[in-house]
PDB file of C-alpha atoms and ligand atoms in Angstrom:
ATOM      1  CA  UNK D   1     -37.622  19.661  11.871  1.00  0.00           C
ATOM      2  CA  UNK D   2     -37.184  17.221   8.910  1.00  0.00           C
ATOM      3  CA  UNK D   3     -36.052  20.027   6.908  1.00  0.00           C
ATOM      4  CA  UNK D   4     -33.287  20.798   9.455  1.00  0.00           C
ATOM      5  CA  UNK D   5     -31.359  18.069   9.154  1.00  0.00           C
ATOM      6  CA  UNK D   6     -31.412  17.180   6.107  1.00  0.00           C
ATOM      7  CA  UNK D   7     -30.047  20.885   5.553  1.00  0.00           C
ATOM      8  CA  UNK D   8     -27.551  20.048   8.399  1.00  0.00           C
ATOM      9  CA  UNK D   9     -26.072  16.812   6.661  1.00  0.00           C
ATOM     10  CA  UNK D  10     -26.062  18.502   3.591  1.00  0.00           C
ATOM     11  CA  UNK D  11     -23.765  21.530   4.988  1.00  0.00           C
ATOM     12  CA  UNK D  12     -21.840  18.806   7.117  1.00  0.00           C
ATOM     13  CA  UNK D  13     -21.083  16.546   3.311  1.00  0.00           C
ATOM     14  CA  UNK D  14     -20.255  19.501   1.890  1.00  0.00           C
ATOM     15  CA  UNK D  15     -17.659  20.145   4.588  1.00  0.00           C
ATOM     16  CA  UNK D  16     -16.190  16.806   4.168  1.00  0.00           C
ATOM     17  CA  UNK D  17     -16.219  17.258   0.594  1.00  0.00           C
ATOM     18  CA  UNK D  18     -14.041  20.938   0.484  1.00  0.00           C
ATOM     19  CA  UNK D  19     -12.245  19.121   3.571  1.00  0.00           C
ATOM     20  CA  UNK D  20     -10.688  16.486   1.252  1.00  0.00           C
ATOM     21  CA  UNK D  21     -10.005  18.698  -1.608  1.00  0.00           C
ATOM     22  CA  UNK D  22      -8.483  20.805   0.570  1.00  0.00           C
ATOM     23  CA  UNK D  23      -6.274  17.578   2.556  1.00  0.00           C
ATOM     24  CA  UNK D  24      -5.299  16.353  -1.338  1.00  0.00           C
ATOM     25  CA  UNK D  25      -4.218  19.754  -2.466  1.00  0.00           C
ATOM     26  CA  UNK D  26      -2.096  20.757   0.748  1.00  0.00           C
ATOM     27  CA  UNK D  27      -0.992  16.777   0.553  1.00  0.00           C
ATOM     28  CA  UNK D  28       0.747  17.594  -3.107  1.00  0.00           C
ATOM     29  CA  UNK D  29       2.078  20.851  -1.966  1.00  0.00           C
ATOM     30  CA  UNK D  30       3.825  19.449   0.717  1.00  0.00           C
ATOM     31  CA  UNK D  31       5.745  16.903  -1.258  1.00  0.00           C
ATOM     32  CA  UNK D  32       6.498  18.750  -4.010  1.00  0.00           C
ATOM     33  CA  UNK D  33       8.018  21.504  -1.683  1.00  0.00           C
ATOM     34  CA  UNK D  34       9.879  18.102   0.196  1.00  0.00           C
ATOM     35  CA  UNK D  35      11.009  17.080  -3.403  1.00  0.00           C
ATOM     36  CA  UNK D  36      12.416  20.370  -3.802  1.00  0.00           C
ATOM     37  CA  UNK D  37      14.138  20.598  -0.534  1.00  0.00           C
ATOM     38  CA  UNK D  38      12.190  23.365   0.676  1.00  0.00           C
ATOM     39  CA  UNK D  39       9.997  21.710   3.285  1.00  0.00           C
ATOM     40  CA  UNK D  40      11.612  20.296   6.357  1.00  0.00           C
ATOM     41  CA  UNK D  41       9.671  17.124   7.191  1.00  0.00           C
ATOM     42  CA  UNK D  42       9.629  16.578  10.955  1.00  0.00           C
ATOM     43  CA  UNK D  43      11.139  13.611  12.365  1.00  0.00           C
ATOM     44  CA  UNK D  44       8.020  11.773  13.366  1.00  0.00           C
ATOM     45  CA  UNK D  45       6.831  11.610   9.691  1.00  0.00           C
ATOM     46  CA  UNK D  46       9.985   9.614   8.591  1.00  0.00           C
ATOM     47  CA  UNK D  47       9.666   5.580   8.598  1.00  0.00           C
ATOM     48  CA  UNK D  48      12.337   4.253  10.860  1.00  0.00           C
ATOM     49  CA  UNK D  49      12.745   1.078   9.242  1.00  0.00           C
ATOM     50  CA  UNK D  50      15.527  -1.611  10.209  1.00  0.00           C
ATOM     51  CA  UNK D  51      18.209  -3.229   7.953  1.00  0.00           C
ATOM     52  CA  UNK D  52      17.164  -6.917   7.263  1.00  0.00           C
ATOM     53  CA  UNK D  53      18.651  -9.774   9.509  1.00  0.00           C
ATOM     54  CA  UNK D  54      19.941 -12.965   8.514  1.00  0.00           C
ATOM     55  CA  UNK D  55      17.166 -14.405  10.537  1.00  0.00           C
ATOM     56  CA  UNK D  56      14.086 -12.302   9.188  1.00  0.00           C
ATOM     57  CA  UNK D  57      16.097 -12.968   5.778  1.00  0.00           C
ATOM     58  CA  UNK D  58      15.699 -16.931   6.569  1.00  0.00           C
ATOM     59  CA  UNK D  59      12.186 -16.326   7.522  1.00  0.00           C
ATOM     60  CA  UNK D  60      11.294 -15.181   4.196  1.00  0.00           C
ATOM     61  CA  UNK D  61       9.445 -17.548   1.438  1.00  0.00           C
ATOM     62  CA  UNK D  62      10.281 -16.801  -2.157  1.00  0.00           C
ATOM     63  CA  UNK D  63       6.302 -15.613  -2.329  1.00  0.00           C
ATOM     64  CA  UNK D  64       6.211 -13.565   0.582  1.00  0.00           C
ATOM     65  CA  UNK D  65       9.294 -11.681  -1.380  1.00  0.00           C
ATOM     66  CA  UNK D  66       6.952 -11.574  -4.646  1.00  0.00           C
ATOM     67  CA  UNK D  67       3.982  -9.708  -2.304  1.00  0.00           C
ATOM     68  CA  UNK D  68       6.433  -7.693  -0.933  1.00  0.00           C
ATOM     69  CA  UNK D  69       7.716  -6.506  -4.290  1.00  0.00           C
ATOM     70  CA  UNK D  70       4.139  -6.014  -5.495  1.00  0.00           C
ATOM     71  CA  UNK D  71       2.971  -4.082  -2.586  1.00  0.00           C
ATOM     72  CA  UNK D  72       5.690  -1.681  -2.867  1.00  0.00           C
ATOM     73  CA  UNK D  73       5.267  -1.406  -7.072  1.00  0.00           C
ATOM     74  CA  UNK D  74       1.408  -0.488  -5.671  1.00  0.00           C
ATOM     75  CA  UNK D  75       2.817   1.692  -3.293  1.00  0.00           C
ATOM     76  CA  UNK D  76       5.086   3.754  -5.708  1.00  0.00           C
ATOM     77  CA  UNK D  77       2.418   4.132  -8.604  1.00  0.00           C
ATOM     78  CA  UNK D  78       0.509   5.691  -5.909  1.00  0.00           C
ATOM     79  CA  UNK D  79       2.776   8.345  -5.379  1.00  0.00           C
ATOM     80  CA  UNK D  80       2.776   6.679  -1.566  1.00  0.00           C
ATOM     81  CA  UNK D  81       6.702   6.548  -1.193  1.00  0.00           C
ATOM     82  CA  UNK D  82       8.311   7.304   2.330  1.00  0.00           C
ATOM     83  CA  UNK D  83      10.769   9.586   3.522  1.00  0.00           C
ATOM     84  CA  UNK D  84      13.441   6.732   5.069  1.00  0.00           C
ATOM     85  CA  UNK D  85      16.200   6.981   8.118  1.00  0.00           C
ATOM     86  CA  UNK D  86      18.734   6.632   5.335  1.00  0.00           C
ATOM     87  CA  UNK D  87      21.344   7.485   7.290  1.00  0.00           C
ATOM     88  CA  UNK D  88      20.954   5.679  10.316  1.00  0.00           C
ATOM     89  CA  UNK D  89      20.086   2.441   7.781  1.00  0.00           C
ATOM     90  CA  UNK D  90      23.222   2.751   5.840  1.00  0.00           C
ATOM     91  CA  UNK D  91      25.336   2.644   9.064  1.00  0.00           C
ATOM     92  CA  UNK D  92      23.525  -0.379   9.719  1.00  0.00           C
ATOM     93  CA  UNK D  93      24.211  -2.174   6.359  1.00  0.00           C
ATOM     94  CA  UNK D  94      27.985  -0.717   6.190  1.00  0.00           C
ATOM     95  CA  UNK D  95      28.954  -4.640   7.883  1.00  0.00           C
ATOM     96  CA  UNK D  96      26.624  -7.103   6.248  1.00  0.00           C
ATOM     97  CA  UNK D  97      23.596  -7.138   4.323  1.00  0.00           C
ATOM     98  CA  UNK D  98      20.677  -9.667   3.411  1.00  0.00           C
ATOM     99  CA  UNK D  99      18.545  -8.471   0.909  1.00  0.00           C
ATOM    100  CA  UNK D 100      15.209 -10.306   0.164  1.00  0.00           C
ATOM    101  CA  UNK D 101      15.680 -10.179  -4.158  1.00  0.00           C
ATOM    102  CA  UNK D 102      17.624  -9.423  -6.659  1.00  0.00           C
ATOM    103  CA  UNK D 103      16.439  -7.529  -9.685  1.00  0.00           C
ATOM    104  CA  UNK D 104      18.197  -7.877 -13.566  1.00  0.00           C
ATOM    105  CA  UNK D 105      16.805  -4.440 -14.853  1.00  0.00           C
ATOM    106  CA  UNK D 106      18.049  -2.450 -18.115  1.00  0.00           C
ATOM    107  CA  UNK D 107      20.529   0.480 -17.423  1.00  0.00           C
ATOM    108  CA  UNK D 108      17.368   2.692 -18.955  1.00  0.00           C
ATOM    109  CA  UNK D 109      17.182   5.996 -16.645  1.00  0.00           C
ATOM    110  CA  UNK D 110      13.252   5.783 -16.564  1.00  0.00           C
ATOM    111  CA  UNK D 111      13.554   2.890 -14.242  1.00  0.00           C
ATOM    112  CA  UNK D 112      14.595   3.541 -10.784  1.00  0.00           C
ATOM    113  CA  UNK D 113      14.796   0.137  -9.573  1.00  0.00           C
ATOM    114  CA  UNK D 114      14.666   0.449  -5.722  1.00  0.00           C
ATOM    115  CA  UNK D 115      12.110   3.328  -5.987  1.00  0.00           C
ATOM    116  CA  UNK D 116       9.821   0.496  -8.473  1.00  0.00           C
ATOM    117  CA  UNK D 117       9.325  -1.744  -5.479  1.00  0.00           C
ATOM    118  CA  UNK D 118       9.497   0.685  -2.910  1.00  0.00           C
ATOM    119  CA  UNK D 119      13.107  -0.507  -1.003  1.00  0.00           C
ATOM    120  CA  UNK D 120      15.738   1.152   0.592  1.00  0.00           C
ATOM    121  CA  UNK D 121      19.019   0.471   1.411  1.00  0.00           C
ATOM    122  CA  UNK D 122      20.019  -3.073   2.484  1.00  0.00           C
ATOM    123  CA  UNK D 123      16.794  -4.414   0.335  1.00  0.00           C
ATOM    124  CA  UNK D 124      17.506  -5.497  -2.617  1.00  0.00           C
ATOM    125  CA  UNK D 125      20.377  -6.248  -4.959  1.00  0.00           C
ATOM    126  CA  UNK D 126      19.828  -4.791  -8.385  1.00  0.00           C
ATOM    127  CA  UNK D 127      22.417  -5.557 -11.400  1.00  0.00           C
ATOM    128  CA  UNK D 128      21.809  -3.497 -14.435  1.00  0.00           C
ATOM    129  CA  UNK D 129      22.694  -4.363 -18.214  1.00  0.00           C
ATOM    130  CA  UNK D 130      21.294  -2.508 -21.554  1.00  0.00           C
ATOM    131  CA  UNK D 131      18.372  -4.894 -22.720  1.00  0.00           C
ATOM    132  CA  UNK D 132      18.197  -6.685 -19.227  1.00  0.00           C
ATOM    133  CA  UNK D 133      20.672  -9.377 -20.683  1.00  0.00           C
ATOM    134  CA  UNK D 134      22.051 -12.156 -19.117  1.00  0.00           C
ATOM    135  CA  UNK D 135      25.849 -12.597 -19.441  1.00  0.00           C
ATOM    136  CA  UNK D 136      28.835 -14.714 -17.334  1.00  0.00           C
ATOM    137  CA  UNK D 137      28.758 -11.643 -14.868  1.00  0.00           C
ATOM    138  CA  UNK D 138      25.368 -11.096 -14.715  1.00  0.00           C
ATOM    139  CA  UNK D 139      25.071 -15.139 -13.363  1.00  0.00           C
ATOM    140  CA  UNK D 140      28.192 -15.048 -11.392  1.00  0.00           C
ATOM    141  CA  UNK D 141      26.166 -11.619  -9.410  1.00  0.00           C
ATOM    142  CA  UNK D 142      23.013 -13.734  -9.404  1.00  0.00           C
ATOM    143  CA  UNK D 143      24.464 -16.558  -7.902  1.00  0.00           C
ATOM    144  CA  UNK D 144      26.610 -14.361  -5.700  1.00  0.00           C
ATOM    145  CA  UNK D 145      23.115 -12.628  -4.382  1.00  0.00           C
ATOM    146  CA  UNK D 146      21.094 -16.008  -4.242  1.00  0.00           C
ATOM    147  CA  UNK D 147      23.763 -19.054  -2.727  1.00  0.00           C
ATOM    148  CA  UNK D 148      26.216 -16.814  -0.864  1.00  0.00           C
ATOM    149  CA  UNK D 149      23.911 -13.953   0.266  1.00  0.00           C
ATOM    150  CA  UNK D 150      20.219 -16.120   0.959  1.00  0.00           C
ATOM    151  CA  UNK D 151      18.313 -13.763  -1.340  1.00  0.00           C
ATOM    152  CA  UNK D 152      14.942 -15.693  -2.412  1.00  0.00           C
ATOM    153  CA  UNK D 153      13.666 -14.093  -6.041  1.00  0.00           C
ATOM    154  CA  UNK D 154      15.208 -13.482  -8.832  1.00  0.00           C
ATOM    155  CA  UNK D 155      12.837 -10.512 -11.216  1.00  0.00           C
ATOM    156  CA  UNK D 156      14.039 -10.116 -14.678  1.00  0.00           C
ATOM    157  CA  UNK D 157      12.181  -7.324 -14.917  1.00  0.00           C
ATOM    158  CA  UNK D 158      11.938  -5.351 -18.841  1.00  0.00           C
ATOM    159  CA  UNK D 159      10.754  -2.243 -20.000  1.00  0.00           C
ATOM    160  CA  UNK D 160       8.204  -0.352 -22.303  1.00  0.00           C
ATOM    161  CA  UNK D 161      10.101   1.557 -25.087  1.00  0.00           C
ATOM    162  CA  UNK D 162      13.233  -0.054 -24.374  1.00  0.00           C
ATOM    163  CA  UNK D 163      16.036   1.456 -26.644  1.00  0.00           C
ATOM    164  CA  UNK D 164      18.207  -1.464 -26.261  1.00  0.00           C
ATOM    165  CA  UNK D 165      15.418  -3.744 -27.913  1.00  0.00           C
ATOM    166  CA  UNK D 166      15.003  -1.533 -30.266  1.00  0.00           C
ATOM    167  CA  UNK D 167      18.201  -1.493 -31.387  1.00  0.00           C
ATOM    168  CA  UNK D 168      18.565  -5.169 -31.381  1.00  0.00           C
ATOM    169  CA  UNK D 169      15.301  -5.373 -33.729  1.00  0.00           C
ATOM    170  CA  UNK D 170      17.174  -2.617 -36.266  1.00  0.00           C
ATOM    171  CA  UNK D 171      20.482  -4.601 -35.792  1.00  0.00           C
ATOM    172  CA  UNK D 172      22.531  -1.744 -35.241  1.00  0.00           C
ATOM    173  CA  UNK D 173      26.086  -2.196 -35.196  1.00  0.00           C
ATOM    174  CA  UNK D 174      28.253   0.026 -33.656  1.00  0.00           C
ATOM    175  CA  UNK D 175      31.380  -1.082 -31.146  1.00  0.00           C
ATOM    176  CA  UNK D 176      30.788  -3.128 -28.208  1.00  0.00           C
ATOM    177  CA  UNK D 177      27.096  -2.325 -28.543  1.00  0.00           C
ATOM    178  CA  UNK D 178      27.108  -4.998 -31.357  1.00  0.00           C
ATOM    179  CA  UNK D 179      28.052  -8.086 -29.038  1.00  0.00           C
ATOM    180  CA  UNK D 180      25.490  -6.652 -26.304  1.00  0.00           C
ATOM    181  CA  UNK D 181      23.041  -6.601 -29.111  1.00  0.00           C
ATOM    182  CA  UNK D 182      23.458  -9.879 -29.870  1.00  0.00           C
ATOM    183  CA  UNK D 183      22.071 -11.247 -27.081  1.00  0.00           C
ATOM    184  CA  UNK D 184      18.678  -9.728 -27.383  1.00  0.00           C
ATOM    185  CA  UNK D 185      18.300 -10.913 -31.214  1.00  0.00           C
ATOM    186  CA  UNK D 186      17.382 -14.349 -29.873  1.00  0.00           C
ATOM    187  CA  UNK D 187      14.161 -12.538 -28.498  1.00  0.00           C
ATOM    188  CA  UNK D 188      13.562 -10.565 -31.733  1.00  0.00           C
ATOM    189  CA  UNK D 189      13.728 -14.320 -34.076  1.00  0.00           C
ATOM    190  CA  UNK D 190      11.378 -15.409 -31.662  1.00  0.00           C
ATOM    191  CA  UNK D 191       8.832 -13.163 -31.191  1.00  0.00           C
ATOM    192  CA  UNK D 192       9.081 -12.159 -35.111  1.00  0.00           C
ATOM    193  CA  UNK D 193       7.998 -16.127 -35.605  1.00  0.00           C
ATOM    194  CA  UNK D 194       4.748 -15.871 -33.706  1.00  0.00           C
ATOM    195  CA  UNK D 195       4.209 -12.280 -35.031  1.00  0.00           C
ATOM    196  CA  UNK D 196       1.619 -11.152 -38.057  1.00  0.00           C
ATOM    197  CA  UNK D 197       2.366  -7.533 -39.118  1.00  0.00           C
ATOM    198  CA  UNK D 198       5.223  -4.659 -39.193  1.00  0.00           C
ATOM    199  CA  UNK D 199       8.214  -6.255 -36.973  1.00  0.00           C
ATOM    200  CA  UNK D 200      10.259  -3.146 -37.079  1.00  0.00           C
ATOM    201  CA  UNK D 201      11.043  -0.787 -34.171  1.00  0.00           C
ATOM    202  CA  UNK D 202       8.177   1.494 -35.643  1.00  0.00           C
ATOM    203  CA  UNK D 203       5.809  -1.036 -34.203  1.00  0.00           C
ATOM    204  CA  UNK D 204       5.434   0.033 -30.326  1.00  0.00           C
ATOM    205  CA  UNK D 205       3.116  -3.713 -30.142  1.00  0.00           C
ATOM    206  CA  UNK D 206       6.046  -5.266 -32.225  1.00  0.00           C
ATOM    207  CA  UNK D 207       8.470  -3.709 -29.754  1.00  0.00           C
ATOM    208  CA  UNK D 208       6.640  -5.125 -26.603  1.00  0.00           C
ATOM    209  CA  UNK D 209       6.439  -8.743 -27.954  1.00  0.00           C
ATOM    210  CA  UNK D 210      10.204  -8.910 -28.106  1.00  0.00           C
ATOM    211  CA  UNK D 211      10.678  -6.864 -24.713  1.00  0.00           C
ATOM    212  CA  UNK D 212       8.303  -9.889 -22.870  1.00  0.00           C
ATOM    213  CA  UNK D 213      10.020 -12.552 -25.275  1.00  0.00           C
ATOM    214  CA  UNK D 214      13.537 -10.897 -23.896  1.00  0.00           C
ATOM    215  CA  UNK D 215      12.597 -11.528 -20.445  1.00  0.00           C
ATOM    216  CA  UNK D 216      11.519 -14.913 -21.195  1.00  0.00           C
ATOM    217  CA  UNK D 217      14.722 -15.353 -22.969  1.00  0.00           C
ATOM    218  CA  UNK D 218      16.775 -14.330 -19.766  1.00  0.00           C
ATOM    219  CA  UNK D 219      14.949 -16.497 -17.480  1.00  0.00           C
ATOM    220  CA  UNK D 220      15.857 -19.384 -19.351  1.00  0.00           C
ATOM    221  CA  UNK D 221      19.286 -18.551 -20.172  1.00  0.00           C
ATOM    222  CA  UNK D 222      19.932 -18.378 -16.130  1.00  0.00           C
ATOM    223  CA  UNK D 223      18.204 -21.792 -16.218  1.00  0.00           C
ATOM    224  CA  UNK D 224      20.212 -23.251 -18.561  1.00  0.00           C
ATOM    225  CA  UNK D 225      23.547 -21.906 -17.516  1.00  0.00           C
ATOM    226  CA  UNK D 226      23.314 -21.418 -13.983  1.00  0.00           C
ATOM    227  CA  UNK D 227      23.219 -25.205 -12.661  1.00  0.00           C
ATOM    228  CA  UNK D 228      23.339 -23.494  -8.944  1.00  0.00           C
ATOM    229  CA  UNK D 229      20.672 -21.268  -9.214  1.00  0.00           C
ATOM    230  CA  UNK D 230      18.551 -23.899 -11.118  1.00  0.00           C
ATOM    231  CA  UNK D 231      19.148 -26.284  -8.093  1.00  0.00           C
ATOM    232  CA  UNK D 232      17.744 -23.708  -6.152  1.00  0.00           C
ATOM    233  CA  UNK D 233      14.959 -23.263  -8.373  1.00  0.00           C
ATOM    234  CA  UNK D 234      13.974 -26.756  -8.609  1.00  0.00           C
ATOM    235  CA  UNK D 235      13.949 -27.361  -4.710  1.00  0.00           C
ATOM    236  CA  UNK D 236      11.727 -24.365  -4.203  1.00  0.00           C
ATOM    237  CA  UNK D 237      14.696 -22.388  -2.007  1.00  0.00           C
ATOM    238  CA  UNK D 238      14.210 -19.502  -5.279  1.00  0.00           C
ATOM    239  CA  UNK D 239      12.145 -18.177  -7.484  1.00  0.00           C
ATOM    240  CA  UNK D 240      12.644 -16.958 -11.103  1.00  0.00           C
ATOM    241  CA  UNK D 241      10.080 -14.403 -12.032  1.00  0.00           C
ATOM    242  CA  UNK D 242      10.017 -11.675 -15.156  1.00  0.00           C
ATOM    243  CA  UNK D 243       8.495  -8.835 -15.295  1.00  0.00           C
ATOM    244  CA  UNK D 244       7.838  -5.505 -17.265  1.00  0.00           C
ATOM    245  CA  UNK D 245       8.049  -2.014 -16.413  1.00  0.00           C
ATOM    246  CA  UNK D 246       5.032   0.433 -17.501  1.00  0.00           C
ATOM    247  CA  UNK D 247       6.599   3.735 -18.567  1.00  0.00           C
ATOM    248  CA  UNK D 248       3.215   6.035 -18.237  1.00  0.00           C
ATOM    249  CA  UNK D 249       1.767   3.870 -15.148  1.00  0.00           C
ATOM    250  CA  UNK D 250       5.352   2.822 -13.262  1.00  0.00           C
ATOM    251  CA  UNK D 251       3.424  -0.467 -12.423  1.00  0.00           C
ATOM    252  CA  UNK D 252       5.278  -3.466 -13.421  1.00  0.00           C
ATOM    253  CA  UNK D 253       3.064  -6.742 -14.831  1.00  0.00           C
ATOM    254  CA  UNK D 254       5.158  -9.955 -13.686  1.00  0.00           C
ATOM    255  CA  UNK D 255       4.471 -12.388 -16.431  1.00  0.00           C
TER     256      UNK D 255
HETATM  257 ZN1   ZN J   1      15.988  -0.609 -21.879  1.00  0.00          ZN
END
């Protein structure tokens, strides 16, 4: 009798196991054939998900925006993303919005912003500069998305391989990419100082000491110039957070 079931839970595990092989196979299929447009995905898998209010906006602490963020960077590392009521959301948002953040990110084409933290339309603002630099217009947006539009974290968020760094640690000099440059070679003196070993672009560890000294860079430029956004700092209405983007992983590290 013994023998019985343990020969029945064995055939049942095994089930389970050919089961979930089977569940994680047909899983990949089907979003790779949704990826290519092949698949139709029925209406009750797509996540009907509302435009933010002012007053859920309002509601929201500077750290509950941070968890959000995170949750959704674990979310899209997992492959996990949603298929979203786009349409019916960007009707929604075509009056007003309040988004929750605003993201400085580098123009690189590896780093799809809203896809990072998982957010659709109406989410998040997202203002996008080689290098992840901070300029007049880049404060004047910030500002903008912070004091006029209640979002409640700032992420200066970097990048892994950046080519913008890069070029600011080879000085290249070419057009307007020289000025741009010259806003990142603050970051490169810096990290160069504290740095034993090959400080060339060569140097992939070289490379990522100036990338997380360029984000700490930024923050404190919008510090220093930004006597609005520092106000809101300082009273605890904002926070100012940096972070860096994981090219093989897509998980970002906020420093
Ligand atoms: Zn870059």
């Amino acid at each position: 009798m013994k023998k019985i079931i343990l020969f029945g839970v064995l055939l049942l595990s095994l089930f389970l196991v050919v089961s979930s092989c089977k569940d994680k196979v047909k899983t990949e299929k089907s979003s790779e054939l949704i990826k290519q447009g092949v698949l139709e995905v029925p209406d009750s898998a797509v996540l009907i998900n509302t435009v933010l209010s002012a007053d859920e906006q309002a509601r929201l602490t500077p750290d509950a925006v941070l968890e959000i963020l995170q949750k959704g960077n674990k979310e899209f590392t997992e492959d996990n993303l949603t298929v979203r009521n786009n349409l019916q959301r960007v009707r929604e948002a075509a009056l007003s919005q309040y988004p929750k953040a605003a993201i400085v990110s580098c123009l690189d084409s590896r780093v799809p912003v809203e896809d990072v933290f998982h957010r659709g339309i109406g989410d998040i603002f997202v203002a996008r500069v080689a290098g992840n630099i901070i300029n007049e217009d880049i404060l004047g947006s910030l500002e903008f998305a912070c004091k006029v539009s209640g979002a409640k974290l700032i992420v200066v968020l970097g990048h892994e391989h950046c080519g913008a760094v890069k070029s600011a640690i080879d000085d290249v000099k070419l057009g307007n990419i020289t000025a741009m440059l010259s806003k990142i070679r603050p970051a490169v003196a810096a990290a160069a100082k504290n740095y034993d070993g090959d400080k060339t672009s060569d140097n992939p560890k070289f490379v990522e000491a100036v990338c997380s000294q360029n984000v700490d860079h930024a923050i404190n430029e919008i510090r220093s110039k930004s006597s609005i956004l520092k106000e809101m700092e300082d009273k605890g209405e904002i926070k100012i957070v940096g972070g860096v983007y994981h090219m093989e992983t897509g998980k970002v590290d906020f420093l």
